[in-house]
XYZ file of C-alpha atoms in Angstrom:
312
model
C -10.697 -23.403 -55.904
C -11.433 -26.869 -54.450
C -9.845 -25.750 -51.157
C -12.297 -22.861 -50.934
C -15.146 -25.257 -51.697
C -14.080 -27.706 -48.979
C -13.723 -24.897 -46.459
C -17.143 -23.551 -47.397
C -18.688 -27.019 -47.087
C -17.007 -27.498 -43.704
C -18.551 -24.263 -42.405
C -21.900 -25.178 -43.965
C -21.867 -28.552 -42.209
C -20.966 -26.957 -38.876
C -23.743 -24.390 -39.364
C -26.363 -26.988 -40.309
C -25.477 -29.411 -37.516
C -25.044 -26.622 -34.957
C -28.346 -24.930 -35.752
C -30.050 -28.358 -35.618
C -29.918 -28.120 -31.811
C -31.954 -24.928 -32.050
C -34.412 -26.585 -34.459
C -34.859 -29.465 -31.999
C -35.498 -26.996 -29.193
C -38.031 -25.061 -31.268
C -39.871 -28.175 -32.442
C -40.156 -29.666 -28.956
C -42.777 -27.045 -28.166
C -45.065 -28.832 -30.636
C -43.964 -32.496 -30.662
C -43.504 -35.135 -27.957
C -39.705 -35.603 -27.856
C -39.233 -39.230 -28.916
C -41.980 -39.099 -31.538
C -40.344 -35.941 -32.905
C -37.039 -37.776 -33.291
C -38.773 -40.764 -34.910
C -40.612 -38.606 -37.459
C -37.349 -36.872 -38.317
C -35.775 -40.164 -39.299
C -38.875 -41.495 -41.040
C -38.254 -38.767 -43.600
C -34.445 -38.759 -43.504
C -34.208 -42.557 -43.703
C -36.337 -42.778 -46.847
C -34.323 -39.987 -48.475
C -31.000 -41.561 -47.525
C -32.118 -44.975 -48.801
C -33.025 -43.367 -52.119
C -29.554 -41.840 -52.257
C -27.951 -45.191 -51.385
C -29.870 -46.896 -54.216
C -28.475 -44.278 -56.592
C -24.916 -44.114 -55.190
C -23.889 -47.737 -54.537
C -24.089 -50.939 -56.551
C -25.898 -52.982 -53.894
C -27.734 -50.873 -51.281
C -28.998 -53.862 -49.270
C -27.159 -55.489 -46.322
C -26.129 -59.113 -46.862
C -25.170 -61.635 -44.223
C -24.986 -61.663 -40.440
C -22.066 -59.236 -40.146
C -23.639 -56.524 -42.263
C -26.955 -56.809 -40.429
C -25.016 -56.599 -37.145
C -23.640 -53.263 -38.328
C -27.183 -52.073 -39.041
C -28.334 -53.282 -35.616
C -25.620 -51.295 -33.826
C -26.270 -48.255 -35.993
C -30.019 -48.428 -35.418
C -29.894 -48.950 -31.649
C -26.966 -46.736 -30.602
C -26.087 -44.262 -33.375
C -29.682 -43.352 -34.233
C -32.229 -44.481 -31.623
C -30.102 -44.347 -28.461
C -28.459 -41.058 -29.366
C -31.609 -39.234 -30.456
C -33.976 -40.529 -27.765
C -31.627 -39.252 -25.059
C -30.788 -36.018 -26.891
C -34.405 -35.054 -27.579
C -35.478 -35.940 -24.033
C -32.595 -33.889 -22.656
C -33.340 -30.874 -24.821
C -36.983 -30.944 -23.752
C -35.836 -29.450 -20.426
C -35.894 -25.620 -20.585
C -32.623 -25.529 -18.630
C -30.740 -27.168 -21.523
C -30.011 -24.520 -24.150
C -29.093 -25.266 -27.751
C -25.476 -24.302 -27.055
C -25.227 -26.432 -23.902
C -26.547 -29.495 -25.750
C -24.120 -28.930 -28.643
C -21.182 -28.559 -26.257
C -21.995 -31.799 -24.416
C -22.426 -33.664 -27.710
C -19.016 -32.345 -28.820
C -17.556 -34.736 -26.240
C -18.342 -37.641 -28.608
C -14.932 -37.727 -30.369
C -13.186 -37.825 -26.979
C -15.460 -40.606 -25.707
C -15.032 -42.495 -28.971
C -11.279 -42.567 -28.448
C -11.765 -43.715 -24.847
C -14.052 -46.581 -25.886
C -11.689 -47.502 -28.715
C -8.772 -47.796 -26.316
C -10.866 -49.991 -24.012
C -12.568 -52.216 -26.596
C -10.196 -52.429 -29.546
C -7.088 -54.546 -28.811
C -4.868 -52.602 -31.216
C -5.437 -49.289 -29.419
C -4.231 -48.174 -26.016
C -4.996 -45.053 -23.958
C -1.829 -43.325 -22.777
C -1.464 -41.259 -19.606
C -1.868 -38.020 -21.570
C -4.870 -39.472 -23.363
C -6.409 -40.416 -20.022
C -5.938 -36.834 -18.842
C -7.676 -35.661 -22.011
C -10.613 -37.971 -21.374
C -10.881 -36.678 -17.803
C -10.807 -33.077 -19.085
C -13.757 -33.863 -21.327
C -15.724 -35.441 -18.502
C -14.879 -32.489 -16.265
C -16.262 -30.202 -18.956
C -19.598 -32.023 -18.766
C -19.539 -31.742 -14.961
C -18.954 -27.996 -15.214
C -21.895 -27.728 -17.597
C -24.221 -29.817 -15.423
C -23.088 -28.237 -12.128
C -24.646 -31.026 -10.015
C -25.903 -29.919 -6.611
C -26.331 -32.902 -4.212
C -29.315 -31.129 -2.653
C -31.077 -30.586 -5.982
C -30.073 -33.330 -8.389
C -33.420 -33.358 -10.192
C -33.602 -29.595 -10.698
C -31.668 -27.058 -12.698
C -31.382 -29.291 -15.737
C -28.811 -31.662 -14.190
C -30.686 -34.828 -15.159
C -31.453 -33.434 -18.620
C -27.793 -32.574 -19.236
C -26.825 -36.058 -18.107
C -29.312 -37.430 -20.648
C -27.518 -35.435 -23.369
C -24.224 -36.822 -22.055
C -25.791 -40.282 -22.349
C -26.620 -39.462 -25.975
C -22.988 -38.595 -26.683
C -21.910 -41.792 -24.928
C -24.310 -43.928 -26.978
C -23.013 -42.428 -30.200
C -19.369 -42.921 -29.196
C -19.944 -46.527 -28.127
C -21.841 -47.289 -31.317
C -19.026 -45.825 -33.418
C -16.501 -48.143 -31.766
C -18.680 -51.258 -31.832
C -19.164 -50.920 -35.593
C -15.369 -51.129 -35.899
C -15.309 -54.405 -33.920
C -17.708 -56.135 -36.289
C -15.984 -58.078 -39.031
C -17.999 -56.700 -41.934
C -17.991 -53.714 -44.245
C -20.807 -51.696 -45.766
C -20.786 -48.549 -47.882
C -21.369 -45.679 -45.467
C -24.443 -44.590 -47.456
C -26.027 -48.029 -47.057
C -25.255 -48.226 -43.357
C -26.630 -44.730 -42.677
C -29.812 -45.348 -44.666
C -30.758 -48.651 -43.016
C -29.645 -47.442 -39.580
C -31.919 -44.406 -39.935
C -34.875 -46.566 -40.933
C -34.231 -49.120 -38.185
C -33.612 -46.376 -35.628
C -36.864 -44.633 -36.580
C -38.808 -47.871 -36.029
C -37.196 -48.355 -32.615
C -37.974 -44.770 -31.630
C -41.619 -45.225 -32.609
C -41.738 -48.217 -30.239
C -40.146 -46.168 -27.443
C -42.590 -43.331 -28.101
C -45.524 -45.707 -27.752
C -44.015 -47.115 -24.558
C -43.767 -43.578 -23.141
C -47.389 -42.874 -24.009
C -46.601 -40.432 -26.822
C -48.981 -40.271 -29.765
C -49.657 -38.278 -32.907
C -52.586 -36.712 -31.047
C -50.063 -34.881 -28.859
C -48.635 -33.033 -31.870
C -49.612 -29.376 -32.281
C -49.273 -28.530 -35.956
C -47.987 -25.062 -36.765
C -45.673 -23.393 -39.238
C -42.818 -23.604 -36.716
C -43.480 -27.311 -36.139
C -43.390 -28.131 -39.860
C -40.304 -25.991 -40.475
C -38.446 -27.573 -37.551
C -39.199 -31.103 -38.732
C -38.355 -30.280 -42.347
C -35.084 -28.604 -41.373
C -33.974 -31.537 -39.221
C -34.952 -34.195 -41.755
C -33.852 -32.469 -44.964
C -31.007 -30.127 -43.996
C -29.452 -31.560 -40.824
C -29.909 -35.237 -41.684
C -30.101 -35.835 -45.455
C -28.047 -32.883 -46.733
C -25.769 -32.816 -43.684
C -24.713 -36.425 -44.082
C -24.108 -36.013 -47.814
C -21.720 -33.128 -47.058
C -20.132 -35.218 -44.302
C -19.492 -38.155 -46.666
C -17.859 -35.823 -49.185
C -15.615 -34.111 -46.621
C -14.698 -37.354 -44.853
C -13.230 -38.623 -48.105
C -11.376 -35.371 -48.866
C -10.272 -34.192 -45.413
C -9.967 -37.334 -43.308
C -11.331 -38.242 -39.883
C -9.238 -35.810 -37.801
C -10.195 -32.656 -39.656
C -13.862 -33.651 -40.007
C -14.016 -34.264 -36.245
C -13.367 -30.550 -35.790
C -16.947 -29.950 -36.982
C -18.031 -30.993 -33.479
C -16.129 -28.022 -32.058
C -17.340 -25.430 -34.550
C -20.995 -26.547 -34.356
C -21.543 -25.184 -30.786
C -20.711 -21.686 -32.061
C -23.542 -21.922 -34.578
C -25.805 -23.555 -31.984
C -25.251 -20.613 -29.617
C -25.791 -18.092 -32.418
C -28.976 -19.795 -33.673
C -30.334 -20.158 -30.134
C -29.701 -16.474 -29.485
C -31.231 -15.313 -32.794
C -34.342 -17.484 -32.835
C -34.994 -18.528 -29.232
C -33.478 -15.637 -27.270
C -31.096 -18.006 -25.469
C -28.037 -16.698 -23.685
C -24.558 -18.220 -23.381
C -23.668 -18.930 -19.760
C -20.084 -18.880 -18.398
C -20.510 -22.569 -17.484
C -21.266 -23.425 -21.113
C -18.176 -21.590 -22.330
C -15.966 -23.166 -19.634
C -17.327 -26.635 -20.366
C -16.621 -26.174 -24.058
C -13.007 -25.153 -23.407
C -12.414 -28.197 -21.197
C -13.959 -30.573 -23.720
C -11.915 -29.053 -26.560
C -8.750 -29.342 -24.454
C -9.612 -33.001 -23.901
C -9.964 -33.481 -27.658
C -6.537 -31.905 -28.271
C -4.900 -34.185 -25.692
C -6.615 -37.370 -26.837
C -6.022 -36.679 -30.547
C -2.619 -35.014 -30.170
C -0.736 -37.575 -32.290
C -3.243 -37.541 -35.132
C -3.375 -33.737 -35.019
C 0.439 -33.516 -35.050
C 0.518 -35.798 -38.093
C -2.080 -33.645 -39.846
C -0.403 -30.270 -39.180
C 1.935 -30.307 -42.229
C -0.950 -31.071 -44.603
C -3.166 -28.506 -42.870
C -0.428 -25.882 -43.156
C 0.004 -26.642 -46.853
C -3.747 -26.263 -47.373
C -3.759 -22.886 -45.610
C -0.778 -21.667 -47.685
C -2.574 -22.877 -50.776
C -5.619 -20.783 -49.887
C -3.391 -17.723 -49.693
C -1.806 -18.458 -53.063
C -5.087 -18.994 -54.933
């Protein structure tokens, strides 16, 4: 029965995180982009901190190393990622599915940064080909035209690519810091710190609360992103990370675009372009090449889990 529960939670996480791209797109009609992202994490950060207080013995960072982890999480994993993502999605040419597909490059980029920045890891020839496949997938999605680089969503898609890059780099840099924090504590304080940074960026861009147009859709979008995609989504992620491991949980990134495309089609009347599908296939191929050894090591356990589902 636990296998069914884990599988159901995996699909729920993919659905929540995939449909979050649609919720961002819907909410951007009513919120300035960076302020929207900041408000999302005002709510999510407080909720996650409350959970950290309940879940861990000491929910407060101690010492230079732990605060360095929070600094990286705040600047890259939360603020850098979401500022670029929300700005990119504010372009009508960037659909929910296209944004989700570009963001799915993060596990590939994370491996590339790890090979470059962590002495114990090295990128092989096949891994390099996988990384290039992922980057080619983004190029197919962006379809840059030298005569029209600022039109057709090229710059916006590159902003989303920058978001995926920021997240991947932040993930690797946290591994270089000689300190450990419970994941709940790190997420909570990173969300709060990231929200503060995004408020500063919003002010710098001239965004203000006066630019917000309150409506039922605006409130629902913000509530969905803060409560479902952030607070609930990360709680499911923590649970599955412990039970499934990093390789299997990374596959969420490749199921989420399916739900992003479906949600965008149902609620925003978005279509799925051939370029989006082709870009997804290239990025997924890159993931398979980069993670081939870890995937090969996981196959026996995955097969046993599938056989167990059939026996239950």
